[in-house]
Structure formats: C-alpha cells, structure tokens
C-alpha cells in the first residue's frame, strides 16, 4: 500500500509541477517544494533529533546542493518537455543506483535488476525513436 501511495503522490507532484510551470519559474516551484516539505519533515525529525557534527553538516550541505540541483533540473525538464518523454528517462537513475551500489558498496545486482534495467533502457530507446518519428512527420 505504501508503494501505491508513493506512486500516487509522485504522480500528483508531477502534475502540479507541470501546471505550475505554465505561470511560475523553476526556482519558484522548487521553493514551493521546500516550503511544503520542511514542516512535513520537521515534525517526525523532532522526535529523534540529534545535532550533527561539523563533518556531518558539510555532508548535509553537499547533499542539499546536489538535491536542489536535481529538483531544479527535473522541474525544468518537466516544464520544457512532454511528461511522457521526461518520466521514462527519469527511471535511468535506477540504473545509476545499481552501478554506484556495485562499485561503492560491492552490492551485486540480482537478475531482477538486470531485467528492470534492460526494460528501462529499451523503453527510453523506444520513446526516443517514437518522438523522432513524430518530429519527422510534423516537419513534412
């Protein structure tokens, strides 16, 4: 049930981003996300809060910078391209997670990771080919 709730929430967020991108900038949409998520994250964090060390603060700043850049670029992609093109490409990150897990944490991917990665790669190629075909038909 949590997986379905997560998918529903993510789908709703993409629809909201697409609608907001008609009137608001990418930076504004990302700021809305921060303003919405901070109180939601703060409430459960208060129950287990421990002050981070200076080293941990540096890592948190780095993670925050990369996370913000990721949200900005994802919001920009959703704004500039059709959602049906952007979202399958977004799943490529799962392939990167498997690669990073292998090289950094020595996690050996099982057969389902390989099958899923192949499906993601094939769907990305199929969408790129379909978009290219559609663009050529439009040009004629």
mmCIF file with all atom_site columns, C-alpha atoms in Angstrom, residues 11-128:
data_model
loop_
_atom_site.group_PDB
_atom_site.id
_atom_site.type_symbol
_atom_site.label_atom_id
_atom_site.label_alt_id
_atom_site.label_comp_id
_atom_site.label_asym_id
_atom_site.label_entity_id
_atom_site.label_seq_id
_atom_site.pdbx_PDB_ins_code
_atom_site.Cartn_x
_atom_site.Cartn_y
_atom_site.Cartn_z
_atom_site.occupancy
_atom_site.B_iso_or_equiv
_atom_site.pdbx_formal_charge
_atom_site.auth_seq_id
_atom_site.auth_comp_id
_atom_site.auth_asym_id
_atom_site.auth_atom_id
_atom_site.pdbx_PDB_model_num
ATOM 1   C CA . UNK A 1 11  ? 2.313  11.386  -9.994  1.00 0.00 ? 11  UNK A CA 1
ATOM 2   C CA . UNK A 1 12  ? 0.371  14.186  -8.306  1.00 0.00 ? 12  UNK A CA 1
ATOM 3   C CA . UNK A 1 13  ? 3.581  16.152  -7.780  1.00 0.00 ? 13  UNK A CA 1
ATOM 4   C CA . UNK A 1 14  ? 4.489  15.860  -11.469 1.00 0.00 ? 14  UNK A CA 1
ATOM 5   C CA . UNK A 1 15  ? 1.022  17.078  -12.493 1.00 0.00 ? 15  UNK A CA 1
ATOM 6   C CA . UNK A 1 16  ? 1.279  20.013  -10.079 1.00 0.00 ? 16  UNK A CA 1
ATOM 7   C CA . UNK A 1 17  ? 4.772  20.884  -11.360 1.00 0.00 ? 17  UNK A CA 1
ATOM 8   C CA . UNK A 1 18  ? 3.551  20.755  -14.981 1.00 0.00 ? 18  UNK A CA 1
ATOM 9   C CA . UNK A 1 19  ? 0.631  23.069  -14.177 1.00 0.00 ? 19  UNK A CA 1
ATOM 10  C CA . UNK A 1 20  ? 2.702  25.481  -12.078 1.00 0.00 ? 20  UNK A CA 1
ATOM 11  C CA . UNK A 1 21  ? 5.380  25.664  -14.777 1.00 0.00 ? 21  UNK A CA 1
ATOM 12  C CA . UNK A 1 22  ? 2.904  27.493  -17.029 1.00 0.00 ? 22  UNK A CA 1
ATOM 13  C CA . UNK A 1 23  ? 2.969  30.505  -14.703 1.00 0.00 ? 23  UNK A CA 1
ATOM 14  C CA . UNK A 1 24  ? 5.928  30.140  -12.310 1.00 0.00 ? 24  UNK A CA 1
ATOM 15  C CA . UNK A 1 25  ? 9.677  29.808  -12.760 1.00 0.00 ? 25  UNK A CA 1
ATOM 16  C CA . UNK A 1 26  ? 11.604 26.649  -11.989 1.00 0.00 ? 26  UNK A CA 1
ATOM 17  C CA . UNK A 1 27  ? 13.210 28.310  -8.953  1.00 0.00 ? 27  UNK A CA 1
ATOM 18  C CA . UNK A 1 28  ? 9.800  29.330  -7.585  1.00 0.00 ? 28  UNK A CA 1
ATOM 19  C CA . UNK A 1 29  ? 8.411  25.807  -7.987  1.00 0.00 ? 29  UNK A CA 1
ATOM 20  C CA . UNK A 1 30  ? 11.436 24.372  -6.171  1.00 0.00 ? 30  UNK A CA 1
ATOM 21  C CA . UNK A 1 31  ? 10.978 26.940  -3.386  1.00 0.00 ? 31  UNK A CA 1
ATOM 22  C CA . UNK A 1 32  ? 7.326  25.869  -3.047  1.00 0.00 ? 32  UNK A CA 1
ATOM 23  C CA . UNK A 1 33  ? 8.508  22.289  -2.635  1.00 0.00 ? 33  UNK A CA 1
ATOM 24  C CA . UNK A 1 34  ? 10.952 23.295  0.106   1.00 0.00 ? 34  UNK A CA 1
ATOM 25  C CA . UNK A 1 35  ? 8.289  25.348  1.914   1.00 0.00 ? 35  UNK A CA 1
ATOM 26  C CA . UNK A 1 36  ? 5.864  22.411  1.760   1.00 0.00 ? 36  UNK A CA 1
ATOM 27  C CA . UNK A 1 37  ? 8.299  19.636  2.688   1.00 0.00 ? 37  UNK A CA 1
ATOM 28  C CA . UNK A 1 38  ? 10.179 21.369  5.532   1.00 0.00 ? 38  UNK A CA 1
ATOM 29  C CA . UNK A 1 39  ? 7.302  21.283  8.053   1.00 0.00 ? 39  UNK A CA 1
ATOM 30  C CA . UNK A 1 40  ? 6.364  17.751  6.978   1.00 0.00 ? 40  UNK A CA 1
ATOM 31  C CA . UNK A 1 41  ? 9.944  16.587  7.564   1.00 0.00 ? 41  UNK A CA 1
ATOM 32  C CA . UNK A 1 42  ? 10.470 18.634  10.713  1.00 0.00 ? 42  UNK A CA 1
ATOM 33  C CA . UNK A 1 43  ? 7.623  17.118  12.714  1.00 0.00 ? 43  UNK A CA 1
ATOM 34  C CA . UNK A 1 44  ? 8.904  13.498  12.745  1.00 0.00 ? 44  UNK A CA 1
ATOM 35  C CA . UNK A 1 45  ? 12.529 14.676  12.972  1.00 0.00 ? 45  UNK A CA 1
ATOM 36  C CA . UNK A 1 46  ? 11.837 16.415  16.279  1.00 0.00 ? 46  UNK A CA 1
ATOM 37  C CA . UNK A 1 47  ? 11.213 13.051  17.955  1.00 0.00 ? 47  UNK A CA 1
ATOM 38  C CA . UNK A 1 48  ? 14.668 11.665  17.103  1.00 0.00 ? 48  UNK A CA 1
ATOM 39  C CA . UNK A 1 49  ? 16.734 14.838  16.633  1.00 0.00 ? 49  UNK A CA 1
ATOM 40  C CA . UNK A 1 50  ? 20.473 14.771  17.307  1.00 0.00 ? 50  UNK A CA 1
ATOM 41  C CA . UNK A 1 51  ? 22.698 17.719  16.472  1.00 0.00 ? 51  UNK A CA 1
ATOM 42  C CA . UNK A 1 52  ? 25.020 16.858  13.571  1.00 0.00 ? 52  UNK A CA 1
ATOM 43  C CA . UNK A 1 53  ? 28.775 17.242  13.836  1.00 0.00 ? 53  UNK A CA 1
ATOM 44  C CA . UNK A 1 54  ? 30.619 19.767  11.660  1.00 0.00 ? 54  UNK A CA 1
ATOM 45  C CA . UNK A 1 55  ? 31.631 16.990  9.282   1.00 0.00 ? 55  UNK A CA 1
ATOM 46  C CA . UNK A 1 56  ? 28.037 15.823  9.015   1.00 0.00 ? 56  UNK A CA 1
ATOM 47  C CA . UNK A 1 57  ? 26.918 19.413  8.383   1.00 0.00 ? 57  UNK A CA 1
ATOM 48  C CA . UNK A 1 58  ? 29.375 19.631  5.497   1.00 0.00 ? 58  UNK A CA 1
ATOM 49  C CA . UNK A 1 59  ? 27.991 16.403  4.027   1.00 0.00 ? 59  UNK A CA 1
ATOM 50  C CA . UNK A 1 60  ? 24.433 17.652  4.529   1.00 0.00 ? 60  UNK A CA 1
ATOM 51  C CA . UNK A 1 61  ? 25.290 20.888  2.709   1.00 0.00 ? 61  UNK A CA 1
ATOM 52  C CA . UNK A 1 62  ? 26.737 18.887  -0.186  1.00 0.00 ? 62  UNK A CA 1
ATOM 53  C CA . UNK A 1 63  ? 23.698 16.596  -0.308  1.00 0.00 ? 63  UNK A CA 1
ATOM 54  C CA . UNK A 1 64  ? 21.409 19.636  -0.146  1.00 0.00 ? 64  UNK A CA 1
ATOM 55  C CA . UNK A 1 65  ? 23.246 21.312  -3.022  1.00 0.00 ? 65  UNK A CA 1
ATOM 56  C CA . UNK A 1 66  ? 23.023 18.246  -5.244  1.00 0.00 ? 66  UNK A CA 1
ATOM 57  C CA . UNK A 1 67  ? 19.399 17.650  -4.234  1.00 0.00 ? 67  UNK A CA 1
ATOM 58  C CA . UNK A 1 68  ? 18.452 21.228  -5.070  1.00 0.00 ? 68  UNK A CA 1
ATOM 59  C CA . UNK A 1 69  ? 20.223 20.988  -8.426  1.00 0.00 ? 69  UNK A CA 1
ATOM 60  C CA . UNK A 1 70  ? 18.376 17.735  -9.107  1.00 0.00 ? 70  UNK A CA 1
ATOM 61  C CA . UNK A 1 71  ? 14.993 19.269  -8.312  1.00 0.00 ? 71  UNK A CA 1
ATOM 62  C CA . UNK A 1 72  ? 15.725 22.359  -10.393 1.00 0.00 ? 72  UNK A CA 1
ATOM 63  C CA . UNK A 1 73  ? 16.739 20.314  -13.424 1.00 0.00 ? 73  UNK A CA 1
ATOM 64  C CA . UNK A 1 74  ? 13.806 17.900  -13.051 1.00 0.00 ? 74  UNK A CA 1
ATOM 65  C CA . UNK A 1 75  ? 11.360 20.802  -12.778 1.00 0.00 ? 75  UNK A CA 1
ATOM 66  C CA . UNK A 1 76  ? 12.929 22.416  -15.837 1.00 0.00 ? 76  UNK A CA 1
ATOM 67  C CA . UNK A 1 77  ? 12.677 19.161  -17.795 1.00 0.00 ? 77  UNK A CA 1
ATOM 68  C CA . UNK A 1 78  ? 9.008  18.773  -16.851 1.00 0.00 ? 78  UNK A CA 1
ATOM 69  C CA . UNK A 1 79  ? 8.425  22.391  -17.886 1.00 0.00 ? 79  UNK A CA 1
ATOM 70  C CA . UNK A 1 80  ? 10.158 22.153  -21.276 1.00 0.00 ? 80  UNK A CA 1
ATOM 71  C CA . UNK A 1 81  ? 9.288  18.641  -22.460 1.00 0.00 ? 81  UNK A CA 1
ATOM 72  C CA . UNK A 1 82  ? 6.180  16.483  -22.533 1.00 0.00 ? 82  UNK A CA 1
ATOM 73  C CA . UNK A 1 83  ? 5.778  14.469  -19.352 1.00 0.00 ? 83  UNK A CA 1
ATOM 74  C CA . UNK A 1 84  ? 5.526  11.198  -21.270 1.00 0.00 ? 84  UNK A CA 1
ATOM 75  C CA . UNK A 1 85  ? 9.071  11.832  -22.518 1.00 0.00 ? 85  UNK A CA 1
ATOM 76  C CA . UNK A 1 86  ? 10.606 13.029  -19.239 1.00 0.00 ? 86  UNK A CA 1
ATOM 77  C CA . UNK A 1 87  ? 9.342  10.379  -16.838 1.00 0.00 ? 87  UNK A CA 1
ATOM 78  C CA . UNK A 1 88  ? 10.741 7.262   -18.552 1.00 0.00 ? 88  UNK A CA 1
ATOM 79  C CA . UNK A 1 89  ? 14.118 8.988   -18.780 1.00 0.00 ? 89  UNK A CA 1
ATOM 80  C CA . UNK A 1 90  ? 13.850 9.680   -15.028 1.00 0.00 ? 90  UNK A CA 1
ATOM 81  C CA . UNK A 1 91  ? 13.940 5.923   -14.404 1.00 0.00 ? 91  UNK A CA 1
ATOM 82  C CA . UNK A 1 92  ? 17.510 5.834   -15.732 1.00 0.00 ? 92  UNK A CA 1
ATOM 83  C CA . UNK A 1 93  ? 18.534 6.926   -12.229 1.00 0.00 ? 93  UNK A CA 1
ATOM 84  C CA . UNK A 1 94  ? 17.669 3.404   -11.038 1.00 0.00 ? 94  UNK A CA 1
ATOM 85  C CA . UNK A 1 95  ? 20.339 2.043   -13.359 1.00 0.00 ? 95  UNK A CA 1
ATOM 86  C CA . UNK A 1 96  ? 22.831 4.542   -11.911 1.00 0.00 ? 96  UNK A CA 1
ATOM 87  C CA . UNK A 1 97  ? 21.888 3.483   -8.385  1.00 0.00 ? 97  UNK A CA 1
ATOM 88  C CA . UNK A 1 98  ? 22.681 -0.134  -9.283  1.00 0.00 ? 98  UNK A CA 1
ATOM 89  C CA . UNK A 1 99  ? 26.022 0.872   -10.833 1.00 0.00 ? 99  UNK A CA 1
ATOM 90  C CA . UNK A 1 100 ? 27.003 3.042   -7.863  1.00 0.00 ? 100 UNK A CA 1
ATOM 91  C CA . UNK A 1 101 ? 25.892 0.317   -5.450  1.00 0.00 ? 101 UNK A CA 1
ATOM 92  C CA . UNK A 1 102 ? 28.110 -2.177  -7.245  1.00 0.00 ? 102 UNK A CA 1
ATOM 93  C CA . UNK A 1 103 ? 31.260 -0.036  -7.346  1.00 0.00 ? 103 UNK A CA 1
ATOM 94  C CA . UNK A 1 104 ? 30.993 1.739   -3.992  1.00 0.00 ? 104 UNK A CA 1
ATOM 95  C CA . UNK A 1 105 ? 29.204 -0.798  -1.778  1.00 0.00 ? 105 UNK A CA 1
ATOM 96  C CA . UNK A 1 106 ? 30.093 -4.051  -3.602  1.00 0.00 ? 106 UNK A CA 1
ATOM 97  C CA . UNK A 1 107 ? 26.393 -4.890  -3.993  1.00 0.00 ? 107 UNK A CA 1
ATOM 98  C CA . UNK A 1 108 ? 25.942 -7.474  -6.709  1.00 0.00 ? 108 UNK A CA 1
ATOM 99  C CA . UNK A 1 109 ? 22.732 -6.816  -8.675  1.00 0.00 ? 109 UNK A CA 1
ATOM 100 C CA . UNK A 1 110 ? 20.374 -9.779  -8.947  1.00 0.00 ? 110 UNK A CA 1
ATOM 101 C CA . UNK A 1 111 ? 18.603 -10.875 -12.125 1.00 0.00 ? 111 UNK A CA 1
ATOM 102 C CA . UNK A 1 112 ? 15.640 -8.567  -11.481 1.00 0.00 ? 112 UNK A CA 1
ATOM 103 C CA . UNK A 1 113 ? 17.901 -5.502  -11.516 1.00 0.00 ? 113 UNK A CA 1
ATOM 104 C CA . UNK A 1 114 ? 19.281 -6.543  -14.904 1.00 0.00 ? 114 UNK A CA 1
ATOM 105 C CA . UNK A 1 115 ? 15.796 -7.232  -16.297 1.00 0.00 ? 115 UNK A CA 1
ATOM 106 C CA . UNK A 1 116 ? 14.495 -3.919  -14.947 1.00 0.00 ? 116 UNK A CA 1
ATOM 107 C CA . UNK A 1 117 ? 17.497 -2.033  -16.308 1.00 0.00 ? 117 UNK A CA 1
ATOM 108 C CA . UNK A 1 118 ? 17.001 -3.585  -19.735 1.00 0.00 ? 118 UNK A CA 1
ATOM 109 C CA . UNK A 1 119 ? 13.315 -2.622  -19.669 1.00 0.00 ? 119 UNK A CA 1
ATOM 110 C CA . UNK A 1 120 ? 14.164 0.958   -18.693 1.00 0.00 ? 120 UNK A CA 1
ATOM 111 C CA . UNK A 1 121 ? 16.820 1.208   -21.397 1.00 0.00 ? 121 UNK A CA 1
ATOM 112 C CA . UNK A 1 122 ? 14.531 -0.300  -24.053 1.00 0.00 ? 122 UNK A CA 1
ATOM 113 C CA . UNK A 1 123 ? 11.626 1.979   -23.148 1.00 0.00 ? 123 UNK A CA 1
ATOM 114 C CA . UNK A 1 124 ? 13.898 5.022   -23.332 1.00 0.00 ? 124 UNK A CA 1
ATOM 115 C CA . UNK A 1 125 ? 15.066 4.000   -26.795 1.00 0.00 ? 125 UNK A CA 1
ATOM 116 C CA . UNK A 1 126 ? 11.505 3.300   -27.905 1.00 0.00 ? 126 UNK A CA 1
ATOM 117 C CA . UNK A 1 127 ? 10.287 6.725   -26.716 1.00 0.00 ? 127 UNK A CA 1
ATOM 118 C CA . UNK A 1 128 ? 13.239 8.488   -28.361 1.00 0.00 ? 128 UNK A CA 1
#
